[in-house]
C-alpha cells in the first residue's frame, strides 16, 4: 500500500538530469535554474499570436567530473537550426571581426591559392567571403537552407548539412581535407559533442589548424551574462574542459586568444596531437590558471552563480517598475536570442517594455517569443521618442549607442541590463 510518506518521498525526487554529453557522468549539480522559457529564435507572426507556445526548462547543470556546464537537448537541434532567423551579416562589428580573423589566419599560417578552408556553421558566408577575396578555396557547411542560400548567392560554396564524423569522412574521401577548419559560435550548439569534435579532427590535414570561437564560461560567470544561456546553447565551455575534450579526440590545443566578442569569448587553436608544427604557446597555461583561480576546477566554484543572477534580475525589474510608475516610456533595441531568457527569467512583458526594434528585416513585423513584445523597424524609435532604450544585445552596446546618438536630442537614455541594470 502507498502511504502518504511514500508519496512525499516520490514528490521530493528531483527531475532526472541525465548524463554529461562529453564524459557520461551522472549530472547532479545545478549551475543555475532560470525557470521556463520558449525557444528563443522562433519569432511568431501576427497570425500565430493566438496559438500556444511550448516552454522548456532552462535548468543548467555542471558535471562533477569534467566541469562541462550543460543544458539538456529539450528540442532536437534539427528542429531548431533547419530554418534559422539569424543572419551574421546584419552586424557591422561582427563583419569587421570576421575580416580581421581571415587576414590574421592568412598571414600566420601562410594560406594562399593552394589552401582550403572549411567553416562549420558558415551562416550567410559572412566570414568565408573574406577568404574568397584572398583567393583561398573555401567550403561552408550550414544546416539552415534559407541562410545557406544567401551565402551561395555571394559566391561562397555552401553545403546544407549538419556537421559530424560521417560528413567529415565523406569530405576527406572526396579530397576535401582542410588546411584550416573554422568553427565560430557553433560548439555550444552541438548536441553530440563527441561526434562533432571527432569530425573536426578527421577533416584536418596532418598539419592543419582548427580554430574554435565560443563564449568563455569564465566571463559568463564574472560578468553575469546569464542571458547567453538558452535552449539553442547546449554547452558552456571553460578552456580547462575544452582541452580535455580536444585531447579525448586526438587534438592538441596550442594557442588561445581572449576576445571581447559575445561578452568575452575564447579563440582556441588546435591541431592533430601528432602534428609536427604548432608548439604550445604560454597563453594556454595562463588562461587555465585564471580559471583555476576563479574556482572552475571544483564543483563548489560554480555554485555561487545562481545568487548573482537573482541580484541582476531584482535590479533590472526595480528600474523598470520605477520608470513605469514615473510615466516614462521604455522601448527595447534589438531582438537577439538572448532577450528571451532575460525577459522570461525576469518576468518582463509589454507592460514594462512597450516594443523593440531590429535591423534584421526577417524579424520586423514579428514578435518576441512568449512575451509577444512587437519588433519594429528602427525608425520607430525616432517616431515615438522613448525616454529609455534598453539595449538587449548588450554585447553590441558601443555600436548601437554610436548609431543612435540622436536619442539624446529628446533626452532619451540608454539602459544596459547586464551585468547590472545601468543607465548610460
Ligand atoms: Zn562530464
Short mmCIF file of C-alpha atoms and ligand atoms in Angstrom, two decimals:
data_model
loop_
_atom_site.label_atom_id
_atom_site.label_comp_id
_atom_site.label_asym_id
_atom_site.label_seq_id
_atom_site.Cartn_x
_atom_site.Cartn_y
_atom_site.Cartn_z
CA UNK A 1 0.00 0.00 0.00
CA UNK A 2 1.26 3.53 -0.81
CA UNK A 3 1.41 5.70 2.30
CA UNK A 4 1.42 9.49 2.47
CA UNK A 5 5.12 9.39 3.39
CA UNK A 6 5.90 7.38 0.23
CA UNK A 7 4.07 9.96 -1.86
CA UNK A 8 6.04 12.81 -0.34
CA UNK A 9 9.24 10.96 -0.98
CA UNK A 10 8.25 10.45 -4.60
CA UNK A 11 7.40 14.14 -4.99
CA UNK A 12 10.73 15.07 -3.48
CA UNK A 13 12.65 13.29 -6.23
CA UNK A 14 14.49 15.80 -8.42
CA UNK A 15 13.92 15.95 -12.17
CA UNK A 16 16.31 13.44 -13.71
CA UNK A 17 19.12 15.48 -15.20
CA UNK A 18 20.66 12.80 -17.37
CA UNK A 19 24.30 12.29 -18.17
CA UNK A 20 27.15 14.55 -19.21
CA UNK A 21 27.23 14.91 -23.01
CA UNK A 22 31.02 14.66 -23.01
CA UNK A 23 32.11 12.18 -20.31
CA UNK A 24 28.84 10.41 -19.50
CA UNK A 25 28.93 11.05 -15.71
CA UNK A 26 25.62 11.49 -13.90
CA UNK A 27 24.61 15.16 -13.68
CA UNK A 28 23.56 16.19 -10.19
CA UNK A 29 24.84 19.71 -9.53
CA UNK A 30 22.81 22.75 -10.55
CA UNK A 31 24.75 25.64 -12.11
CA UNK A 32 21.68 27.86 -12.41
CA UNK A 33 17.93 27.27 -12.78
CA UNK A 34 16.37 30.01 -14.96
CA UNK A 35 12.84 28.59 -14.95
CA UNK A 36 10.88 28.05 -18.16
CA UNK A 37 11.33 29.78 -21.50
CA UNK A 38 10.20 29.27 -25.12
CA UNK A 39 12.74 28.58 -27.89
CA UNK A 40 14.44 31.90 -28.38
CA UNK A 41 14.82 32.09 -32.16
CA UNK A 42 11.19 31.40 -33.10
CA UNK A 43 9.58 34.78 -33.67
CA UNK A 44 5.79 34.40 -34.03
CA UNK A 45 4.00 36.41 -36.74
CA UNK A 46 0.75 38.31 -36.05
CA UNK A 47 -1.38 35.36 -37.20
CA UNK A 48 0.46 33.00 -34.84
CA UNK A 49 -0.15 35.04 -31.69
CA UNK A 50 -3.32 33.17 -30.74
CA UNK A 51 -1.56 29.82 -30.73
CA UNK A 52 0.11 28.20 -27.76
CA UNK A 53 3.89 28.19 -27.43
CA UNK A 54 5.93 25.44 -25.86
CA UNK A 55 8.07 26.40 -22.89
CA UNK A 56 11.10 24.33 -21.91
CA UNK A 57 13.10 24.30 -18.68
CA UNK A 58 16.35 26.29 -18.58
CA UNK A 59 17.94 24.25 -15.84
CA UNK A 60 21.71 24.20 -16.29
CA UNK A 61 23.96 21.58 -14.68
CA UNK A 62 27.69 21.30 -14.16
CA UNK A 63 29.37 17.89 -14.50
CA UNK A 64 31.37 16.97 -11.40
CA UNK A 65 33.93 15.02 -13.42
CA UNK A 66 34.79 17.21 -16.43
CA UNK A 67 33.09 20.52 -15.36
CA UNK A 68 31.20 20.84 -18.62
CA UNK A 69 28.30 23.23 -17.95
CA UNK A 70 25.31 22.00 -19.90
CA UNK A 71 21.63 22.02 -20.69
CA UNK A 72 19.58 19.10 -21.87
CA UNK A 73 18.62 18.99 -25.57
CA UNK A 74 14.94 19.73 -24.89
CA UNK A 75 14.20 20.39 -28.54
CA UNK A 76 16.11 18.50 -31.22
CA UNK A 77 18.83 20.52 -32.91
CA UNK A 78 17.37 19.61 -36.33
CA UNK A 79 14.15 21.40 -35.39
CA UNK A 80 15.96 24.48 -34.12
CA UNK A 81 18.58 25.09 -36.76
CA UNK A 82 16.95 23.96 -40.01
CA UNK A 83 15.12 27.27 -40.51
CA UNK A 84 17.04 29.82 -38.55
CA UNK A 85 16.41 33.57 -38.50
CA UNK A 86 19.95 34.54 -37.54
CA UNK A 87 21.98 36.25 -40.29
CA UNK A 88 25.50 37.13 -39.17
CA UNK A 89 25.93 39.86 -41.77
CA UNK A 90 23.45 42.20 -40.04
CA UNK A 91 26.10 43.22 -37.53
CA UNK A 92 28.83 45.57 -38.78
CA UNK A 93 31.18 44.83 -35.90
CA UNK A 94 30.83 41.08 -36.47
CA UNK A 95 31.77 41.53 -40.14
CA UNK A 96 34.87 43.52 -39.14
CA UNK A 97 35.73 40.75 -36.66
CA UNK A 98 35.44 38.14 -39.45
CA UNK A 99 37.58 40.07 -41.92
CA UNK A 100 40.33 40.71 -39.40
CA UNK A 101 40.30 37.00 -38.48
CA UNK A 102 40.73 35.95 -42.13
CA UNK A 103 43.62 38.33 -42.63
CA UNK A 104 45.37 37.12 -39.45
CA UNK A 105 44.97 33.45 -40.34
CA UNK A 106 46.19 34.05 -43.90
CA UNK A 107 49.33 35.77 -42.62
CA UNK A 108 50.05 33.43 -39.69
CA UNK A 109 49.52 30.12 -41.47
CA UNK A 110 50.53 31.22 -44.98
CA UNK A 111 47.17 30.48 -46.60
CA UNK A 112 47.06 31.06 -50.35
CA UNK A 113 45.56 29.77 -53.57
CA UNK A 114 46.55 26.17 -52.80
CA UNK A 115 44.92 26.24 -49.37
CA UNK A 116 41.48 25.00 -48.45
CA UNK A 117 39.41 26.44 -45.60
CA UNK A 118 36.17 24.95 -44.28
CA UNK A 119 33.80 26.73 -41.95
CA UNK A 120 31.32 24.68 -39.96
CA UNK A 121 28.06 26.57 -39.39
CA UNK A 122 29.10 29.10 -42.00
CA UNK A 123 25.83 31.04 -41.78
CA UNK A 124 25.35 33.50 -44.66
CA UNK A 125 29.01 33.43 -45.75
CA UNK A 126 29.82 36.45 -43.52
CA UNK A 127 33.34 35.06 -42.86
CA UNK A 128 34.33 32.87 -45.81
CA UNK A 129 33.66 35.75 -48.23
CA UNK A 130 36.88 37.34 -46.97
CA UNK A 131 38.88 34.20 -47.77
CA UNK A 132 37.29 34.14 -51.24
CA UNK A 133 38.56 37.72 -51.70
CA UNK A 134 42.05 36.47 -50.72
CA UNK A 135 41.93 33.61 -53.28
CA UNK A 136 41.73 30.85 -50.66
CA UNK A 137 39.43 27.97 -51.71
CA UNK A 138 36.55 27.58 -49.28
CA UNK A 139 33.59 25.43 -48.35
CA UNK A 140 30.85 26.39 -45.96
CA UNK A 141 28.72 23.85 -44.11
CA UNK A 142 25.42 25.24 -42.85
CA UNK A 143 22.28 23.38 -41.77
CA UNK A 144 19.80 26.24 -42.34
CA UNK A 145 18.91 26.18 -46.04
CA UNK A 146 17.47 29.71 -46.08
CA UNK A 147 20.70 31.13 -44.63
CA UNK A 148 22.97 28.95 -46.85
CA UNK A 149 21.22 30.26 -49.98
CA UNK A 150 22.33 33.78 -49.14
CA UNK A 151 25.95 32.55 -48.88
CA UNK A 152 25.81 30.79 -52.25
CA UNK A 153 24.44 33.94 -53.88
CA UNK A 154 27.53 35.77 -52.55
CA UNK A 155 29.88 33.27 -54.19
CA UNK A 156 30.60 31.17 -51.08
CA UNK A 157 30.14 27.45 -51.92
CA UNK A 158 27.95 26.02 -49.14
CA UNK A 159 26.61 22.55 -48.30
CA UNK A 160 23.28 22.38 -46.45
CA UNK A 161 24.22 19.79 -43.83
CA UNK A 162 24.74 19.19 -40.12
CA UNK A 163 28.42 18.51 -39.44
CA UNK A 164 29.66 15.32 -37.79
CA UNK A 165 32.20 12.50 -38.13
CA UNK A 166 30.36 10.89 -41.05
CA UNK A 167 30.24 14.06 -43.16
CA UNK A 168 33.92 14.74 -42.34
CA UNK A 169 34.87 11.26 -43.58
CA UNK A 170 32.91 11.81 -46.80
CA UNK A 171 34.66 15.14 -47.38
CA UNK A 172 38.11 13.59 -46.84
CA UNK A 173 37.29 10.73 -49.25
CA UNK A 174 36.39 13.26 -51.93
CA UNK A 175 39.70 15.13 -51.47
CA UNK A 176 38.43 17.90 -49.16
CA UNK A 177 40.87 17.69 -46.24
CA UNK A 178 41.34 21.17 -44.81
CA UNK A 179 44.31 23.41 -44.01
CA UNK A 180 42.02 25.45 -41.80
CA UNK A 181 38.78 24.45 -40.13
CA UNK A 182 36.78 27.29 -38.58
CA UNK A 183 34.00 26.88 -36.04
CA UNK A 184 32.66 30.17 -34.72
CA UNK A 185 29.90 30.05 -32.14
CA UNK A 186 28.88 26.55 -33.07
CA UNK A 187 30.40 24.29 -30.39
CA UNK A 188 27.78 25.34 -27.85
CA UNK A 189 25.01 24.35 -30.26
CA UNK A 190 26.18 20.80 -30.87
CA UNK A 191 24.10 18.09 -29.17
CA UNK A 192 26.51 15.23 -29.96
CA UNK A 193 29.75 16.89 -28.89
CA UNK A 194 31.94 13.80 -29.28
CA UNK A 195 30.77 13.09 -32.82
CA UNK A 196 31.30 16.74 -33.79
CA UNK A 197 34.80 17.14 -32.34
CA UNK A 198 35.77 13.72 -33.74
CA UNK A 199 34.68 15.02 -37.17
CA UNK A 200 36.80 18.16 -36.83
CA UNK A 201 39.90 16.03 -36.34
CA UNK A 202 39.08 13.81 -39.35
CA UNK A 203 38.74 16.86 -41.59
CA UNK A 204 42.17 18.32 -40.71
CA UNK A 205 45.26 17.80 -42.88
CA UNK A 206 48.27 16.46 -40.88
CA UNK A 207 49.48 20.00 -40.08
CA UNK A 208 46.09 21.65 -40.47
CA UNK A 209 44.75 24.12 -37.93
CA UNK A 210 41.39 24.20 -36.22
CA UNK A 211 40.11 27.41 -34.65
CA UNK A 212 37.02 27.49 -32.48
CA UNK A 213 35.41 30.57 -31.01
CA UNK A 214 32.88 30.34 -28.23
CA UNK A 215 31.74 32.44 -25.29
CA UNK A 216 34.11 31.93 -22.36
CA UNK A 217 32.40 30.40 -19.34
CA UNK A 218 34.73 32.34 -17.03
CA UNK A 219 33.45 35.65 -18.48
CA UNK A 220 29.84 34.45 -18.42
CA UNK A 221 30.24 33.91 -14.68
CA UNK A 222 32.33 37.02 -13.95
CA UNK A 223 30.08 39.36 -15.96
CA UNK A 224 26.80 37.73 -15.01
CA UNK A 225 25.85 37.02 -18.62
CA UNK A 226 23.09 34.58 -17.73
CA UNK A 227 21.01 35.59 -20.76
CA UNK A 228 23.53 33.90 -23.04
CA UNK A 229 22.07 30.69 -21.63
CA UNK A 230 19.27 29.49 -23.89
CA UNK A 231 17.94 26.29 -25.40
CA UNK A 232 19.98 26.64 -28.58
CA UNK A 233 23.17 26.62 -26.47
CA UNK A 234 23.56 23.13 -25.06
CA UNK A 235 27.08 23.54 -23.59
CA UNK A 236 29.19 26.29 -21.95
CA UNK A 237 32.96 25.92 -22.03
CA UNK A 238 35.97 26.77 -19.95
CA UNK A 239 39.39 26.24 -21.55
CA UNK A 240 40.02 23.62 -18.88
CA UNK A 241 37.17 21.44 -20.15
CA UNK A 242 37.83 22.26 -23.83
CA UNK A 243 41.40 20.94 -23.54
CA UNK A 244 40.05 17.67 -22.08
CA UNK A 245 37.52 17.32 -24.90
CA UNK A 246 40.13 18.01 -27.58
CA UNK A 247 42.60 15.55 -26.03
CA UNK A 248 39.95 12.83 -25.92
CA UNK A 249 39.67 13.19 -29.71
CA UNK A 250 43.39 13.28 -30.54
CA UNK A 251 43.61 17.06 -30.82
CA UNK A 252 46.09 19.36 -29.09
CA UNK A 253 45.27 22.94 -28.07
CA UNK A 254 48.33 25.06 -28.91
CA UNK A 255 47.15 28.66 -28.53
CA UNK A 256 44.26 30.68 -27.20
CA UNK A 257 43.20 34.31 -27.58
CA UNK A 258 40.80 36.14 -25.29
CA UNK A 259 38.34 38.17 -27.37
CA UNK A 260 35.76 40.80 -26.48
CA UNK A 261 33.07 39.37 -28.79
CA UNK A 262 29.80 37.99 -27.38
CA UNK A 263 30.58 39.26 -23.90
CA UNK A 264 34.04 37.65 -23.77
CA UNK A 265 34.97 34.73 -25.97
CA UNK A 266 37.90 32.40 -26.46
CA UNK A 267 39.50 31.64 -29.80
CA UNK A 268 41.11 28.25 -29.34
CA UNK A 269 43.72 26.98 -31.80
CA UNK A 270 44.15 23.22 -32.08
CA UNK A 271 45.90 20.73 -34.32
CA UNK A 272 46.26 16.97 -34.51
CA UNK A 273 48.05 15.69 -31.38
CA UNK A 274 50.79 14.24 -33.58
CA UNK A 275 51.29 17.38 -35.74
CA UNK A 276 54.95 18.36 -36.12
CA UNK A 277 54.37 22.12 -36.14
CA UNK A 278 52.41 24.34 -33.74
CA UNK A 279 54.30 24.46 -30.42
CA UNK A 280 52.10 25.17 -27.39
CA UNK A 281 52.04 28.88 -26.50
CA UNK A 282 52.16 30.22 -22.90
CA UNK A 283 48.64 31.67 -23.36
CA UNK A 284 47.12 28.22 -22.81
CA UNK A 285 48.56 27.81 -19.33
CA UNK A 286 47.79 31.43 -18.46
CA UNK A 287 44.05 31.15 -19.22
CA UNK A 288 43.75 27.80 -17.43
CA UNK A 289 45.45 29.30 -14.36
CA UNK A 290 42.92 32.17 -14.37
CA UNK A 291 40.09 29.65 -14.49
CA UNK A 292 41.52 27.61 -11.63
CA UNK A 293 41.94 30.77 -9.53
CA UNK A 294 38.25 31.58 -10.16
CA UNK A 295 37.30 28.16 -8.80
CA UNK A 296 36.41 26.44 -12.06
CA UNK A 297 38.39 23.37 -11.05
CA UNK A 298 35.91 22.39 -8.31
CA UNK A 299 32.11 21.95 -8.32
CA UNK A 300 31.77 24.48 -5.48
CA UNK A 301 33.29 27.18 -7.70
CA UNK A 302 30.19 27.00 -9.91
CA UNK A 303 27.57 27.25 -7.21
CA UNK A 304 27.58 30.98 -6.42
CA UNK A 305 26.31 31.90 -9.88
CA UNK A 306 22.59 31.45 -9.09
CA UNK A 307 22.67 34.17 -6.39
CA UNK A 308 24.43 36.63 -8.68
CA UNK A 309 21.81 36.09 -11.36
CA UNK A 310 18.97 36.76 -8.95
CA UNK A 311 20.54 40.07 -7.90
CA UNK A 312 20.72 41.15 -11.56
CA UNK A 313 17.03 40.36 -12.03
CA UNK A 314 16.00 42.40 -8.99
CA UNK A 315 17.96 45.45 -10.14
CA UNK A 316 16.51 45.39 -13.66
CA UNK A 317 12.91 44.85 -12.57
CA UNK A 318 13.28 47.58 -9.93
CA UNK A 319 14.46 50.03 -12.59
CA UNK A 320 11.60 49.17 -14.98
CA UNK A 321 8.91 49.40 -12.30
CA UNK A 322 10.25 52.77 -11.18
CA UNK A 323 10.26 54.04 -14.78
CA UNK A 324 6.67 52.80 -15.27
CA UNK A 325 5.49 54.48 -12.07
CA UNK A 326 7.07 57.75 -13.19
CA UNK A 327 5.21 57.50 -16.50
CA UNK A 328 8.40 57.15 -18.59
CA UNK A 329 8.27 55.30 -21.91
CA UNK A 330 10.63 52.35 -22.34
CA UNK A 331 11.48 50.63 -25.62
CA UNK A 332 13.97 47.93 -26.44
CA UNK A 333 16.68 47.83 -29.07
CA UNK A 334 17.38 44.52 -30.79
CA UNK A 335 15.65 41.15 -30.77
CA UNK A 336 18.56 38.80 -30.11
CA UNK A 337 18.01 35.24 -28.97
CA UNK A 338 19.32 36.15 -25.53
CA UNK A 339 16.42 38.54 -24.92
CA UNK A 340 14.06 35.57 -24.47
CA UNK A 341 15.99 34.30 -21.44
CA UNK A 342 16.36 37.74 -19.91
CA UNK A 343 12.70 38.70 -20.32
CA UNK A 344 11.26 35.36 -19.17
CA UNK A 345 13.53 34.91 -16.20
CA UNK A 346 12.85 38.50 -15.10
CA UNK A 347 9.12 38.30 -15.92
CA UNK A 348 9.20 41.38 -18.19
CA UNK A 349 6.42 41.86 -20.79
CA UNK A 350 4.85 44.57 -22.93
CA UNK A 351 3.73 46.34 -19.76
CA UNK A 352 7.35 47.21 -18.96
CA UNK A 353 8.99 47.29 -22.43
CA UNK A 354 6.49 48.55 -24.99
CA UNK A 355 8.23 47.36 -28.15
CA UNK A 356 11.64 46.59 -29.57
CA UNK A 357 13.30 47.24 -32.96
CA UNK A 358 15.74 45.25 -35.07
CA UNK A 359 17.72 45.94 -38.24
CA UNK A 360 17.06 42.40 -39.48
CA UNK A 361 14.05 42.63 -41.85
CA UNK A 362 13.25 38.94 -41.15
CA UNK A 363 12.37 39.88 -37.58
CA UNK A 364 10.50 43.14 -38.27
CA UNK A 365 6.70 42.82 -38.03
CA UNK A 366 7.10 39.74 -35.85
CA UNK A 367 7.04 39.35 -32.05
CA UNK A 368 9.43 38.20 -29.36
CA UNK A 369 8.67 34.61 -28.34
CA UNK A 370 6.46 34.22 -25.28
CA UNK A 371 6.25 37.87 -24.23
CA UNK A 372 4.88 38.93 -27.67
CA UNK A 373 6.68 42.27 -27.47
CA UNK A 374 6.37 43.61 -31.06
CA UNK A 375 9.52 44.05 -33.21
CA UNK A 376 9.59 47.10 -35.49
CA UNK A 377 11.96 48.78 -37.92
CA UNK A 378 14.48 51.03 -36.05
CA UNK A 379 12.68 54.14 -37.41
CA UNK A 380 10.04 53.53 -34.77
CA UNK A 381 12.41 54.99 -32.17
CA UNK A 382 12.53 58.36 -33.94
CA UNK A 383 8.73 58.30 -34.26
CA UNK A 384 7.91 57.55 -30.62
CA UNK A 385 10.93 59.13 -28.87
CA UNK A 386 11.11 56.83 -25.83
CA UNK A 387 12.63 58.06 -22.55
CA UNK A 388 14.67 54.87 -22.13
CA UNK A 389 16.07 52.46 -24.69
CA UNK A 390 17.03 49.08 -23.23
CA UNK A 391 19.86 47.59 -25.29
CA UNK A 392 19.05 43.88 -25.40
CA UNK A 393 22.16 42.76 -27.35
CA UNK A 394 24.42 44.40 -24.72
CA UNK A 395 27.46 42.83 -26.41
CA UNK A 396 26.94 45.38 -29.24
CA UNK A 397 26.24 48.32 -26.94
CA UNK A 398 29.01 50.61 -28.24
CA UNK A 399 27.99 50.10 -31.87
CA UNK A 400 24.30 50.67 -31.04
CA UNK A 401 24.92 53.77 -28.92
CA UNK A 402 27.01 55.24 -31.74
CA UNK A 403 24.25 54.62 -34.30
CA UNK A 404 21.55 56.04 -32.03
CA UNK A 405 23.23 59.10 -30.54
CA UNK A 406 20.24 61.15 -31.74
CA UNK A 407 18.00 59.86 -28.91
CA UNK A 408 19.91 62.31 -26.69
CA UNK A 409 18.16 65.15 -28.61
CA UNK A 410 14.89 64.39 -26.80
CA UNK A 411 16.62 63.43 -23.56
CA UNK A 412 16.50 59.69 -24.30
CA UNK A 413 18.85 57.50 -22.25
CA UNK A 414 20.35 54.09 -22.94
CA UNK A 415 19.97 51.26 -20.45
CA UNK A 416 22.05 48.09 -20.39
CA UNK A 417 20.54 45.24 -18.36
CA UNK A 418 23.74 43.27 -17.73
CA UNK A 419 25.91 42.78 -15.66
CA UNK A 420 23.62 45.07 -13.66
CA UNK A 421 20.94 47.49 -14.89
CA UNK A 422 22.79 50.72 -15.71
CA UNK A 423 21.60 53.98 -17.29
CA UNK A 424 24.11 55.42 -19.76
ZN1 LIG B 1 31.37 15.35 -17.82
#
